[in-house]
Coordinates of C-alpha atoms in Angstrom, one line a residue:
Chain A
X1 CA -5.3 6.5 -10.4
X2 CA -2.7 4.8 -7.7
X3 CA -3.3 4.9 -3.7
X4 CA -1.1 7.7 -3.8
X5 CA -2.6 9.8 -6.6
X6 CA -6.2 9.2 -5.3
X7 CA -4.9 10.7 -1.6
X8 CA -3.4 13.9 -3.4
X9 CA -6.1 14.6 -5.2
X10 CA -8.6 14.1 -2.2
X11 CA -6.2 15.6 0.7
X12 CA -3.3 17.8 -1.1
X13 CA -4.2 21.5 -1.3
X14 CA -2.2 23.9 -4.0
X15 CA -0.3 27.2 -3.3
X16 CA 0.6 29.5 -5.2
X17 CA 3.8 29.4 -6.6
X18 CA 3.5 25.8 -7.3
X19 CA 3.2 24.5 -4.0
X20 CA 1.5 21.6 -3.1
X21 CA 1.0 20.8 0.4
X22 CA 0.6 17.2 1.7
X23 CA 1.1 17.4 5.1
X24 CA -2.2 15.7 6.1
X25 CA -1.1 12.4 4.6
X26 CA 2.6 12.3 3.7
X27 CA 5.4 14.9 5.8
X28 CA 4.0 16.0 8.5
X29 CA 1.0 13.3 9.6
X30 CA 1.9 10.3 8.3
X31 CA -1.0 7.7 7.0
X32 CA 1.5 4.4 7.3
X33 CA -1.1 2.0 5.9
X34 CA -1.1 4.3 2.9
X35 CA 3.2 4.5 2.7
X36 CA 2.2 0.5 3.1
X37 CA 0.3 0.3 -0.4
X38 CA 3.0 2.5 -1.7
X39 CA 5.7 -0.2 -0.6
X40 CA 3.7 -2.7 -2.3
X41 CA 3.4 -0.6 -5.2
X42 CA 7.3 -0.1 -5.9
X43 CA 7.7 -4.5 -4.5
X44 CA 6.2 -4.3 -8.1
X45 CA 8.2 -2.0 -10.1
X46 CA 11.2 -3.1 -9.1
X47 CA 10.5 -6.6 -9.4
X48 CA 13.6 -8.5 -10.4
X49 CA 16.1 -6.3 -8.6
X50 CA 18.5 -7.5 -6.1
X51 CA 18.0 -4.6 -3.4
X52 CA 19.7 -5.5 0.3
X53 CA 19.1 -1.7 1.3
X54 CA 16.7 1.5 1.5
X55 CA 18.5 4.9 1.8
X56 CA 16.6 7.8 2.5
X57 CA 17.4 11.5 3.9
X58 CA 16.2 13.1 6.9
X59 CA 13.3 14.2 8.1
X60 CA 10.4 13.5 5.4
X61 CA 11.6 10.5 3.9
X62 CA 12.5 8.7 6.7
X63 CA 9.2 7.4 7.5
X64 CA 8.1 6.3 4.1
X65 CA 11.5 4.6 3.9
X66 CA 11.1 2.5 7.1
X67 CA 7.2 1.1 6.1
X68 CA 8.8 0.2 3.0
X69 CA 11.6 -1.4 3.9
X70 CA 9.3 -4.0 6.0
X71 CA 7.5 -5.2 2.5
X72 CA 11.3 -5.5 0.9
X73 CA 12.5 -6.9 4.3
X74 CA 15.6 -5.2 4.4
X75 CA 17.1 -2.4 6.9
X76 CA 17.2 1.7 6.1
X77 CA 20.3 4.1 5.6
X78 CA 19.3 7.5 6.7
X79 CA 21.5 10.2 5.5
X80 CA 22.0 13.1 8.3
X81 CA 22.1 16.9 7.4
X82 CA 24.9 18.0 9.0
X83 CA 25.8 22.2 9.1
X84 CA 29.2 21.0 10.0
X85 CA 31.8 21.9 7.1
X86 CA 34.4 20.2 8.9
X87 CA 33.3 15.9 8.6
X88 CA 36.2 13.5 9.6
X89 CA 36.8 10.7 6.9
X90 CA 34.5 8.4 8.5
X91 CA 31.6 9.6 6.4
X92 CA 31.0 10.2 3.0
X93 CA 29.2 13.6 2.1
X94 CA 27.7 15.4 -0.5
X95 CA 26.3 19.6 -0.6
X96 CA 22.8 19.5 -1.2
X97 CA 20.8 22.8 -2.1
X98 CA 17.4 22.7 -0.5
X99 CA 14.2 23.8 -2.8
X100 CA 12.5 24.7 0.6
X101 CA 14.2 26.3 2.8
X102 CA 16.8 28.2 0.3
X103 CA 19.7 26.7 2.1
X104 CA 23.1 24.7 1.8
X105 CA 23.2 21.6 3.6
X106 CA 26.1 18.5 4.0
X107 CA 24.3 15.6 3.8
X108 CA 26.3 12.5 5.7
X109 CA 26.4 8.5 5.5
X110 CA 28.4 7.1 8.0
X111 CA 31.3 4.7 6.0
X112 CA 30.1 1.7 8.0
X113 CA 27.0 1.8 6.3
X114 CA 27.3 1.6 2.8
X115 CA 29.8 -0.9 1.2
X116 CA 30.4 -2.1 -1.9
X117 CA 28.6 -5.1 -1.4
X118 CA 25.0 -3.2 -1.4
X119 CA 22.6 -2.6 -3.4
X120 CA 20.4 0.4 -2.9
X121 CA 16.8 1.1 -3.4
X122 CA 16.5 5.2 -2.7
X123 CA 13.4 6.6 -1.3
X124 CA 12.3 10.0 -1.1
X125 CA 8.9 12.0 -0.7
X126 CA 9.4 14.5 -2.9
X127 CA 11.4 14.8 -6.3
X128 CA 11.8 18.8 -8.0
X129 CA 15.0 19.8 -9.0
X130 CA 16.4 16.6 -7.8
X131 CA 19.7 18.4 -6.1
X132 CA 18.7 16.0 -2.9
X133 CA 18.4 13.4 -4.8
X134 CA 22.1 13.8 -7.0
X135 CA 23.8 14.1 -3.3
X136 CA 22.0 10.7 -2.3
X137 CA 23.3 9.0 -5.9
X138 CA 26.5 10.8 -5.1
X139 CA 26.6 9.3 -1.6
X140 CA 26.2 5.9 -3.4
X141 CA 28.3 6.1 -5.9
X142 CA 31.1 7.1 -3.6
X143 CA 30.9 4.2 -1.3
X144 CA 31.1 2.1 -4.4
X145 CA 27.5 0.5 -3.8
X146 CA 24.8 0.3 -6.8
X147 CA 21.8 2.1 -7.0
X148 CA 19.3 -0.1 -7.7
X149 CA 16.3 2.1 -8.0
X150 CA 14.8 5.2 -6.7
X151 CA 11.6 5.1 -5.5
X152 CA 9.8 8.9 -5.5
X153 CA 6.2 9.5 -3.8
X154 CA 5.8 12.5 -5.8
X155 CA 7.3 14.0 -8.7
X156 CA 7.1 17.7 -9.7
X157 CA 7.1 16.8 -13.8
X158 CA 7.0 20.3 -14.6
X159 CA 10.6 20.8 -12.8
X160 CA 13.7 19.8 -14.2
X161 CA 14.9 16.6 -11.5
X162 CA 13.0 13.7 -13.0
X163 CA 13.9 14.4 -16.6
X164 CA 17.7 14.4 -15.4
X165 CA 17.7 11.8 -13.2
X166 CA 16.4 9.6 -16.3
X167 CA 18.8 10.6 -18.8
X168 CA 21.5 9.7 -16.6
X169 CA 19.9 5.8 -16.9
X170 CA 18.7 5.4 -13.7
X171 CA 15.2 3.5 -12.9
X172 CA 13.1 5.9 -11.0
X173 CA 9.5 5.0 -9.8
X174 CA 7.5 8.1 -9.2
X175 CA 4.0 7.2 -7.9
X176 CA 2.7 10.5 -8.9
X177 CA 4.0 12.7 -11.2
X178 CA 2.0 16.3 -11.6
X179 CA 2.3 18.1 -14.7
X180 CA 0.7 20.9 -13.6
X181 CA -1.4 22.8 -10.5
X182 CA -4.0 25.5 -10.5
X183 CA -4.0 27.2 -6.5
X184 CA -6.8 29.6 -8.2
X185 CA -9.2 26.1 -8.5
X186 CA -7.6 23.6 -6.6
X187 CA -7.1 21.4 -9.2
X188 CA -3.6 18.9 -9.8
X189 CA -2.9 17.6 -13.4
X190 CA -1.3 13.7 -13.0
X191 CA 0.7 13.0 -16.1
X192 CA -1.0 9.2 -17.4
X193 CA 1.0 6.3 -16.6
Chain B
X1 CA 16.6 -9.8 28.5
X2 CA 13.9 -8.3 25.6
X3 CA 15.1 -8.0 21.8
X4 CA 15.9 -4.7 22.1
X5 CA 18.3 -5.0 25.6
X6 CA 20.0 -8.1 23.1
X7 CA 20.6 -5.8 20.1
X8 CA 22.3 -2.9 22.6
X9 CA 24.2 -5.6 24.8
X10 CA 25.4 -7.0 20.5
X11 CA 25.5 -4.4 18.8
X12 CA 26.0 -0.8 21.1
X13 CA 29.3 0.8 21.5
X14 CA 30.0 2.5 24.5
X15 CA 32.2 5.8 24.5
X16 CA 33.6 8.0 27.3
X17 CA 31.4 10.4 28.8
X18 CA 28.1 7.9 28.9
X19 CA 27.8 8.1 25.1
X20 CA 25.9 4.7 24.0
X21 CA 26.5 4.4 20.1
X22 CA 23.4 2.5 18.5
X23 CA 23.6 4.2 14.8
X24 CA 23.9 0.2 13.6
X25 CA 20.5 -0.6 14.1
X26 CA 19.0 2.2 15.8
X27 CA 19.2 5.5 14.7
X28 CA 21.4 6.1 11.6
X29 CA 20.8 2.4 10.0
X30 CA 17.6 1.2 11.4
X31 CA 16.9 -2.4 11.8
X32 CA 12.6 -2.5 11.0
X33 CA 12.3 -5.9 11.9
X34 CA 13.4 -4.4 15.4
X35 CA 11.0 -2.0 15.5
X36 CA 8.3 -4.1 14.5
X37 CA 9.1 -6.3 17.4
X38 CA 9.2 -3.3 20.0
X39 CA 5.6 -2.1 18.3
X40 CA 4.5 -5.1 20.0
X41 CA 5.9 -5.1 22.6
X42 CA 4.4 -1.9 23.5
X43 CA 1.3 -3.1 22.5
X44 CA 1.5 -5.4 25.0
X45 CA 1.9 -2.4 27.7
X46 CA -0.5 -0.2 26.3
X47 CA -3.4 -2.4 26.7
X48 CA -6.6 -1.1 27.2
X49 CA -5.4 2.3 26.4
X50 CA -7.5 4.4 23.9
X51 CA -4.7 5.5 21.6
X52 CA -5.5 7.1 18.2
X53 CA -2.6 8.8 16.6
X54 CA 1.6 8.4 17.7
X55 CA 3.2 11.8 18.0
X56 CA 7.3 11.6 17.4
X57 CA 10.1 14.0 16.8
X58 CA 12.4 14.6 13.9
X59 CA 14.6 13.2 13.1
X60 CA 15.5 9.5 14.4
X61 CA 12.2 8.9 16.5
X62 CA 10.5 9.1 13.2
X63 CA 11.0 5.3 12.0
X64 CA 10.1 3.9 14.9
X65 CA 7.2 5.6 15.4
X66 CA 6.3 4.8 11.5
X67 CA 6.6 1.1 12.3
X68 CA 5.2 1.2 15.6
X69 CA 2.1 3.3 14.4
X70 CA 1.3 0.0 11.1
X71 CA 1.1 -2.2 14.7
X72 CA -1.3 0.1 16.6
X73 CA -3.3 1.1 13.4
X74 CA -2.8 4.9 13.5
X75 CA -0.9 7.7 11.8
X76 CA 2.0 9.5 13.1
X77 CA 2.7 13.3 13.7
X78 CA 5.8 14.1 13.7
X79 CA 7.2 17.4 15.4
X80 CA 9.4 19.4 13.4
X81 CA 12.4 21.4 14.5
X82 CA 12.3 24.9 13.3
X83 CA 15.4 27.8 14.0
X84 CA 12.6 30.4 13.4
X85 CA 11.4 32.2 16.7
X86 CA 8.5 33.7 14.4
X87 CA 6.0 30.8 14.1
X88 CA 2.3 32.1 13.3
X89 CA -1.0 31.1 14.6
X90 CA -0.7 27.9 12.8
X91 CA 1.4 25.9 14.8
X92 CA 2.0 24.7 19.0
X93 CA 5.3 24.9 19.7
X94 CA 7.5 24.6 22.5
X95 CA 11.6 25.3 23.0
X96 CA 13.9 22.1 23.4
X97 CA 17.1 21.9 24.8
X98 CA 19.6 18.8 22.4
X99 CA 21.7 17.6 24.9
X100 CA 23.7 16.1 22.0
X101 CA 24.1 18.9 19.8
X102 CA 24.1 21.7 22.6
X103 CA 21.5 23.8 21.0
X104 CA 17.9 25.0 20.9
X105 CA 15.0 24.4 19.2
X106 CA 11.9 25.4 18.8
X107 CA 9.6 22.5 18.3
X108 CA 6.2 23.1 16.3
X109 CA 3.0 20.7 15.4
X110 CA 0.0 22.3 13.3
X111 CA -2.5 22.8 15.2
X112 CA -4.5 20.9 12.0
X113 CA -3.2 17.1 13.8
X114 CA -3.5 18.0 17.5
X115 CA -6.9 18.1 18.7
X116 CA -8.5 17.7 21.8
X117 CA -9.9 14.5 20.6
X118 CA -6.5 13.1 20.7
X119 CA -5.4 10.1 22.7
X120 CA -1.9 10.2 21.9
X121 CA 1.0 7.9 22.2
X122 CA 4.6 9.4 22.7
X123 CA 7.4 7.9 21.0
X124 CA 11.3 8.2 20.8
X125 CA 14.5 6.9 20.7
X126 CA 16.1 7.9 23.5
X127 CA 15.2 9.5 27.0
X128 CA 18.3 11.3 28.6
X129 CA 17.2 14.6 30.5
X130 CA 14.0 14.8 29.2
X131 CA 14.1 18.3 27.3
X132 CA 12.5 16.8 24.2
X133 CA 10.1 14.7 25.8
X134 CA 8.7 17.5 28.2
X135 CA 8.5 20.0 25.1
X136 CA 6.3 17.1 23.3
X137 CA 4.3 16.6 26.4
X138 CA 3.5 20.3 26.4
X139 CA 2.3 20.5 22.9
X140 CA -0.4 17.9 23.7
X141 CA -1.7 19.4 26.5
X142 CA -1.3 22.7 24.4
X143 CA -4.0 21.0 22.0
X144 CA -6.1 19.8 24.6
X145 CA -5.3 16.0 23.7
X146 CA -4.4 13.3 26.2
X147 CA -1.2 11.8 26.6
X148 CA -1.5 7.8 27.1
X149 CA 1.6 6.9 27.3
X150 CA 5.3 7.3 26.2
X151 CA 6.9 4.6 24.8
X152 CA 11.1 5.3 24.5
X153 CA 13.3 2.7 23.5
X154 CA 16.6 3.9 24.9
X155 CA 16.5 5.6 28.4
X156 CA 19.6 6.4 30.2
X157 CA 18.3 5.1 33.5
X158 CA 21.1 7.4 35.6
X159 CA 19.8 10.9 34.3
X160 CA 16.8 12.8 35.3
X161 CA 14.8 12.5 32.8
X162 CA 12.8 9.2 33.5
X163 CA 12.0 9.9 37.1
X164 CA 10.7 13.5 36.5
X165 CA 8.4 12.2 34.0
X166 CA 7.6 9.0 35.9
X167 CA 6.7 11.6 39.1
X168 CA 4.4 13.4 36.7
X169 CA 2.2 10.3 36.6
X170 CA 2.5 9.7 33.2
X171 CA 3.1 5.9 32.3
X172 CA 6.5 5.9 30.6
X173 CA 7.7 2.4 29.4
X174 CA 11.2 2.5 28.4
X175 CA 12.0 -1.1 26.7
X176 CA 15.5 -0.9 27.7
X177 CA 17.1 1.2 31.1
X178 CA 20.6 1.5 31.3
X179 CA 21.8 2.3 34.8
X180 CA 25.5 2.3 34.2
X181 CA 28.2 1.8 30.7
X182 CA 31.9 1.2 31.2
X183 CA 34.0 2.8 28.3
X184 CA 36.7 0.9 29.1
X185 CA 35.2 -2.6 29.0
X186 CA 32.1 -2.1 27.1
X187 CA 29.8 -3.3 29.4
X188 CA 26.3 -2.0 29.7
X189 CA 23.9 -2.4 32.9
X190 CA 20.2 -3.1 32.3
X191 CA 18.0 -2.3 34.5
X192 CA 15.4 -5.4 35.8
X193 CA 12.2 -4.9 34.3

């Protein structure tokens, strides 16, 4: 087992429903020596690859994303959720369904801060569905930079995102992926690595 | 001048109605190396003080404080916003005024990383009115924790905010004060520290 896996299986407590909770540690308290391992965890997996930035999206990632981006020594992109329908062309956007809160939100990247000229290592905490996740490649995509890599902390593998994001060729690094939970024992199935 | 007063006076764009831009390095792109620098630099300041965990608020405090909180060798809370009035047992919470999105929030921490054990270290971007900063500052003392200090990067040195908290007796270090911004010219006035 990783850092990462280790700390879930010590800290995270299951719901039902398929919840896993990991405030202690990851999105709510935030252990920074641990999102420090986990930097030098992905410096390895994406050994080889030209990355000049880290984009992440508000709130949870954003943290994870900054401790990282000291062990890559580059800067972070946060993307802003915006209600606002109604952007001006100085930012490119893309609608973003959120698992959690059961709501539509505009997720925004000022123009100024993505350029053809990068190359993008994207960061989140959590990986399900992966609709945060298309927006952010979307994002990318539109400003005519590269995705590099995407760097998840955890992966639901029983949910459809990580499967998806795969096919479509991309390199994504989740430290921990869990099969499967049980809120009746507690107990969190990591698929082998 | 510190690094952070250089990086404003470079790199800050000054609008009409005392708007100070800083989304290149600050808060929308975020420039760690910065932050790592102003982590010590509050080190410095904070000397002697007993601090165990940095408590922050979504969404653009959180990086700092991430990178702040690898220098001090503690984990970060962050406080979340949250539209719902209806917040359980679970939580502190306290309503907060945005003075630059003209709204309300209610603010929330579980009670789970707040205890009365706490020596806690505020951090945040920016210090204008105070709203946020006093609704953080009651959530501590809601949990019985101390406050040691506040560390804000930006504070806008002609609104209230700094004084009131400053009169409460709580030792506030703002790495840079701006007293005045001229639309017109650009220029930014720093207060003598």
């Amino acid at each position: 087992m990783n850092c990462l896996e280790e700390r879930i299986a010590k800290d995270g407590i299951v719901r039902e429903g398929n919840v896993l909770k990991v405030d202690n540690f990851l999105n709510h308290q935030m252990d920074v020596e641990l999102f420090r391992e986990m930097g030098l965890e992905w410096k390895k997996r994406f050994e080889g690859k030209n990355i000049n930035k880290i984009l992440t999206i508000e709130a949870s990632g954003i943290g994870i994303a900054a401790v990282v981006a000291l062990e890559f020594g580059v800067p972070v992109v946060f993307a802003k959720k915006s209600k606002s329908i109604n952007i001006d062309g100085e930012f490119y956007s893309a609608e973003v369904e959120s698992f959690t809160h059961k709501n539509v939100n505009n997720v925004i990247v000022s123009k100024k801060y993505l350029t053809e000229e990068d190359h993008v290592l994207i960061i989140d905490d959590f990986l399900a569905n992966g609709c945060a996740l298309q927006g952010l490649i979307r994002i990318v995509q539109s400003s005519g930079a590269t995705v590099e890599g995407i760097g998840i902390a955890i992966e639901k593998g029983f949910q459809i995102g990580g499967k998806l994001i795969r096919n479509l060729g991309f390199q994504l690094e989740s430290l921990a992926i869990v099969d499967g939970m049980d809120a009746a024992t507690g107990s969190i199935q990591f698929r082998e690595q």
